[in-house]
């Protein structure tokens, strides 16, 4: 017996699953060490030392002040809403047909990715992690621009922003890129797949060196140097 899901049921089910998944985070009465530090003094300067300047600027912008207040529970609400939307987008890019049962399966796998679990628990970092995930998905699945140079620049800007939000999301980029290439293998010639892979790897490497020269070298201090080297190569 085959099981079919209509689009309206798919949207409803993904909404319910995301809401249920978010409940433990919304109801958690505990602060992690990083949360307690930031909530007690409103200081996000350590993110500069982590070479994540966009993280500081975004939270300050959302807060309307350089000294940030406790964002609970709004940070979790924003994070899960953003994840829901970006995963709908990503799932539609991976599964182009109207097989909504398969789309639902892919959506669940994306949402339950172990990459998210730790950072989703932090009431400050969850928004930053969500931004990095969104940028990773957009970098990989953005429609190709007819002008290769413009497309390359746009993707490099997305990747540069990802580095400045949360560098570890680069691992997600690699995984999603593999999924996209496998997905395109039935429709694109091997030469086209190789060209796509070559361009994306060039994006990753050239943007990394720009990020290293323009951001890392200015924000890493002598006291934070040894750890900073690990962060950059992460």
Tab-separated table of C-alpha atoms in Angstrom:
chain	number	residue	atom	x	y	z
A	1	UNK	CA	0.000	0.000	0.000
A	2	UNK	CA	1.437	3.349	-1.045
A	3	UNK	CA	1.211	6.415	1.166
A	4	UNK	CA	0.640	9.828	-0.364
A	5	UNK	CA	0.710	13.239	1.277
A	6	UNK	CA	-0.840	16.342	-0.236
A	7	UNK	CA	0.891	19.701	-0.126
A	8	UNK	CA	-1.411	21.172	2.546
A	9	UNK	CA	-0.793	18.146	4.772
A	10	UNK	CA	2.949	18.448	4.159
A	11	UNK	CA	2.944	22.081	5.288
A	12	UNK	CA	0.829	21.224	8.321
A	13	UNK	CA	2.974	18.259	9.331
A	14	UNK	CA	6.253	20.156	8.989
A	15	UNK	CA	4.811	22.971	11.095
A	16	UNK	CA	3.688	20.565	13.832
A	17	UNK	CA	7.027	18.714	13.811
A	18	UNK	CA	9.008	21.951	14.091
A	19	UNK	CA	6.814	23.170	16.941
A	20	UNK	CA	7.132	19.894	18.861
A	21	UNK	CA	10.885	19.883	18.275
A	22	UNK	CA	11.136	23.410	19.724
A	23	UNK	CA	9.149	22.726	22.919
A	24	UNK	CA	12.080	21.393	25.020
A	25	UNK	CA	14.145	24.441	24.099
A	26	UNK	CA	11.332	26.876	24.881
A	27	UNK	CA	10.531	25.249	28.221
A	28	UNK	CA	14.095	24.694	29.408
A	29	UNK	CA	14.600	26.650	32.684
A	30	UNK	CA	18.388	26.372	32.547
A	31	UNK	CA	21.084	28.702	31.254
A	32	UNK	CA	24.332	27.339	29.899
A	33	UNK	CA	27.654	28.848	30.973
A	34	UNK	CA	27.882	31.115	27.921
A	35	UNK	CA	24.282	32.231	28.444
A	36	UNK	CA	24.937	33.126	32.087
A	37	UNK	CA	28.011	35.139	31.157
A	38	UNK	CA	26.230	37.125	28.450
A	39	UNK	CA	23.036	37.595	30.455
A	40	UNK	CA	24.962	38.847	33.502
A	41	UNK	CA	26.954	41.587	31.738
A	42	UNK	CA	25.381	41.977	28.298
A	43	UNK	CA	28.802	41.602	26.687
A	44	UNK	CA	29.243	39.871	23.336
A	45	UNK	CA	32.874	40.901	22.829
A	46	UNK	CA	34.068	37.301	22.966
A	47	UNK	CA	32.424	36.743	19.577
A	48	UNK	CA	34.906	39.215	18.127
A	49	UNK	CA	37.692	37.033	19.532
A	50	UNK	CA	35.950	34.054	17.911
A	51	UNK	CA	36.187	36.016	14.629
A	52	UNK	CA	32.408	36.246	14.301
A	53	UNK	CA	31.815	40.000	13.967
A	54	UNK	CA	28.485	39.652	12.161
A	55	UNK	CA	27.153	37.753	15.188
A	56	UNK	CA	27.820	40.721	17.467
A	57	UNK	CA	26.376	43.246	15.039
A	58	UNK	CA	23.204	41.247	14.366
A	59	UNK	CA	22.375	40.672	18.049
A	60	UNK	CA	23.070	44.324	18.836
A	61	UNK	CA	20.845	45.360	15.926
A	62	UNK	CA	18.004	43.110	17.091
A	63	UNK	CA	18.466	44.380	20.646
A	64	UNK	CA	18.761	48.034	19.651
A	65	UNK	CA	21.729	48.498	21.946
A	66	UNK	CA	25.406	47.619	22.342
A	67	UNK	CA	24.557	46.080	25.724
A	68	UNK	CA	22.249	43.135	25.047
A	69	UNK	CA	19.414	41.976	27.256
A	70	UNK	CA	18.141	38.460	27.890
A	71	UNK	CA	16.530	37.352	24.574
A	72	UNK	CA	14.577	34.375	25.963
A	73	UNK	CA	12.179	33.153	24.581
A	74	UNK	CA	12.214	35.331	21.472
A	75	UNK	CA	15.582	34.042	20.279
A	76	UNK	CA	14.264	30.460	20.202
A	77	UNK	CA	11.067	31.534	18.448
A	78	UNK	CA	13.014	33.434	15.782
A	79	UNK	CA	15.514	30.594	15.354
A	80	UNK	CA	12.936	27.853	14.847
A	81	UNK	CA	10.774	29.970	12.562
A	82	UNK	CA	13.815	30.727	10.414
A	83	UNK	CA	14.872	27.072	10.382
A	84	UNK	CA	11.371	26.051	9.320
A	85	UNK	CA	11.399	28.439	6.354
A	86	UNK	CA	14.926	27.662	5.191
A	87	UNK	CA	14.332	23.918	5.408
A	88	UNK	CA	11.148	24.203	3.342
A	89	UNK	CA	13.226	26.033	0.744
A	90	UNK	CA	16.058	23.499	0.883
A	91	UNK	CA	13.755	20.489	0.745
A	92	UNK	CA	12.046	21.875	-2.364
A	93	UNK	CA	15.459	22.294	-3.987
A	94	UNK	CA	16.513	18.741	-3.159
A	95	UNK	CA	13.201	17.104	-4.148
A	96	UNK	CA	11.846	18.901	-7.205
A	97	UNK	CA	8.894	16.574	-7.733
A	98	UNK	CA	5.613	16.705	-5.804
A	99	UNK	CA	6.508	13.671	-3.707
A	100	UNK	CA	5.568	15.275	-0.390
A	101	UNK	CA	6.168	12.120	1.632
A	102	UNK	CA	9.802	12.184	0.525
A	103	UNK	CA	9.947	15.938	1.133
A	104	UNK	CA	8.675	15.363	4.671
A	105	UNK	CA	11.362	12.743	5.280
A	106	UNK	CA	14.113	15.072	4.053
A	107	UNK	CA	12.718	17.923	6.154
A	108	UNK	CA	12.878	15.778	9.295
A	109	UNK	CA	16.461	14.721	8.564
A	110	UNK	CA	17.486	18.351	8.111
A	111	UNK	CA	15.771	19.496	11.285
A	112	UNK	CA	17.271	16.691	13.390
A	113	UNK	CA	20.800	17.209	12.113
A	114	UNK	CA	23.202	16.797	15.079
A	115	UNK	CA	25.008	19.958	13.960
A	116	UNK	CA	22.171	22.049	15.356
A	117	UNK	CA	21.568	20.408	18.711
A	118	UNK	CA	24.202	22.088	20.885
A	119	UNK	CA	23.877	25.591	19.474
A	120	UNK	CA	20.091	25.542	19.440
A	121	UNK	CA	20.245	25.142	23.216
A	122	UNK	CA	22.033	28.471	23.689
A	123	UNK	CA	19.544	31.326	23.863
A	124	UNK	CA	22.065	33.764	22.349
A	125	UNK	CA	23.871	31.520	19.883
A	126	UNK	CA	20.754	29.879	18.414
A	127	UNK	CA	20.015	32.862	16.164
A	128	UNK	CA	23.622	32.993	14.981
A	129	UNK	CA	23.650	29.294	14.192
A	130	UNK	CA	20.374	29.650	12.291
A	131	UNK	CA	21.846	32.447	10.176
A	132	UNK	CA	24.848	30.276	9.318
A	133	UNK	CA	22.574	27.374	8.338
A	134	UNK	CA	20.478	29.644	6.122
A	135	UNK	CA	23.606	31.005	4.430
A	136	UNK	CA	24.929	27.463	3.879
A	137	UNK	CA	21.657	26.390	2.233
A	138	UNK	CA	21.501	29.502	0.059
A	139	UNK	CA	25.129	29.145	-0.991
A	140	UNK	CA	24.577	25.599	-2.231
A	141	UNK	CA	21.054	25.748	-3.640
A	142	UNK	CA	20.803	29.300	-4.994
A	143	UNK	CA	19.772	29.318	-8.640
A	144	UNK	CA	22.752	29.838	-10.936
A	145	UNK	CA	23.009	33.301	-12.418
A	146	UNK	CA	23.551	33.446	-16.167
A	147	UNK	CA	26.595	35.605	-15.561
A	148	UNK	CA	29.194	33.326	-13.973
A	149	UNK	CA	31.147	36.202	-12.449
A	150	UNK	CA	28.087	37.725	-10.758
A	151	UNK	CA	27.025	34.305	-9.500
A	152	UNK	CA	30.527	33.710	-8.124
A	153	UNK	CA	30.531	37.066	-6.311
A	154	UNK	CA	27.071	36.509	-4.792
A	155	UNK	CA	28.011	33.062	-3.510
A	156	UNK	CA	31.288	34.390	-2.154
A	157	UNK	CA	29.391	37.089	-0.249
A	158	UNK	CA	27.082	34.445	1.223
A	159	UNK	CA	30.066	32.334	2.248
A	160	UNK	CA	31.969	35.304	3.685
A	161	UNK	CA	28.914	36.130	5.810
A	162	UNK	CA	28.779	32.504	6.949
A	163	UNK	CA	32.395	32.700	8.121
A	164	UNK	CA	31.620	35.913	9.996
A	165	UNK	CA	28.587	34.330	11.704
A	166	UNK	CA	29.733	30.795	12.522
A	167	UNK	CA	32.644	29.146	10.741
A	168	UNK	CA	31.729	25.572	11.691
A	169	UNK	CA	28.729	25.726	9.356
A	170	UNK	CA	31.219	25.109	6.554
A	171	UNK	CA	30.830	21.389	7.348
A	172	UNK	CA	27.138	21.729	6.457
A	173	UNK	CA	28.102	23.360	3.156
A	174	UNK	CA	30.232	20.343	2.233
A	175	UNK	CA	27.426	17.904	3.057
A	176	UNK	CA	24.758	19.854	1.185
A	177	UNK	CA	27.058	20.293	-1.808
A	178	UNK	CA	27.485	16.519	-2.004
A	179	UNK	CA	23.703	16.079	-1.860
A	180	UNK	CA	23.193	18.624	-4.650
A	181	UNK	CA	25.791	17.057	-6.944
A	182	UNK	CA	24.317	13.584	-6.437
A	183	UNK	CA	20.851	14.980	-7.054
A	184	UNK	CA	21.971	16.644	-10.298
A	185	UNK	CA	23.901	13.620	-11.581
A	186	UNK	CA	20.878	12.256	-13.488
A	187	UNK	CA	20.304	15.520	-15.340
A	188	UNK	CA	23.750	17.080	-15.727
A	189	UNK	CA	26.741	15.687	-17.591
A	190	UNK	CA	29.840	14.754	-15.621
A	191	UNK	CA	31.716	17.746	-17.042
A	192	UNK	CA	28.973	20.032	-15.741
A	193	UNK	CA	29.124	18.455	-12.278
A	194	UNK	CA	32.915	18.758	-12.214
A	195	UNK	CA	32.686	22.415	-13.227
A	196	UNK	CA	30.121	23.063	-10.477
A	197	UNK	CA	32.300	21.357	-7.867
A	198	UNK	CA	35.406	23.228	-9.020
A	199	UNK	CA	33.665	26.607	-8.816
A	200	UNK	CA	32.229	25.906	-5.343
A	201	UNK	CA	35.619	24.775	-4.030
A	202	UNK	CA	37.170	27.941	-5.461
A	203	UNK	CA	34.437	29.909	-3.692
A	204	UNK	CA	35.298	28.239	-0.391
A	205	UNK	CA	39.067	28.703	-0.686
A	206	UNK	CA	39.217	32.240	-2.074
A	207	UNK	CA	36.580	33.508	0.359
A	208	UNK	CA	38.454	31.884	3.226
A	209	UNK	CA	41.663	33.727	2.333
A	210	UNK	CA	39.781	37.031	2.066
A	211	UNK	CA	38.183	36.339	5.447
A	212	UNK	CA	41.596	35.433	6.899
A	213	UNK	CA	43.312	38.562	5.611
A	214	UNK	CA	40.522	41.095	6.147
A	215	UNK	CA	38.916	39.843	9.371
A	216	UNK	CA	40.890	37.174	11.228
A	217	UNK	CA	44.226	38.992	11.223
A	218	UNK	CA	42.603	42.056	12.811
A	219	UNK	CA	40.436	40.368	15.439
A	220	UNK	CA	42.679	37.577	16.743
A	221	UNK	CA	44.677	38.916	19.704
A	222	UNK	CA	47.966	37.612	21.097
A	223	UNK	CA	46.189	36.174	24.139
A	224	UNK	CA	43.690	34.390	21.922
A	225	UNK	CA	46.194	33.389	19.270
A	226	UNK	CA	46.546	29.621	19.875
A	227	UNK	CA	42.780	29.092	20.045
A	228	UNK	CA	42.274	31.471	17.153
A	229	UNK	CA	44.456	29.332	14.911
A	230	UNK	CA	42.226	26.354	15.627
A	231	UNK	CA	39.079	28.381	14.886
A	232	UNK	CA	40.370	29.570	11.546
A	233	UNK	CA	41.296	26.071	10.386
A	234	UNK	CA	38.119	24.500	11.771
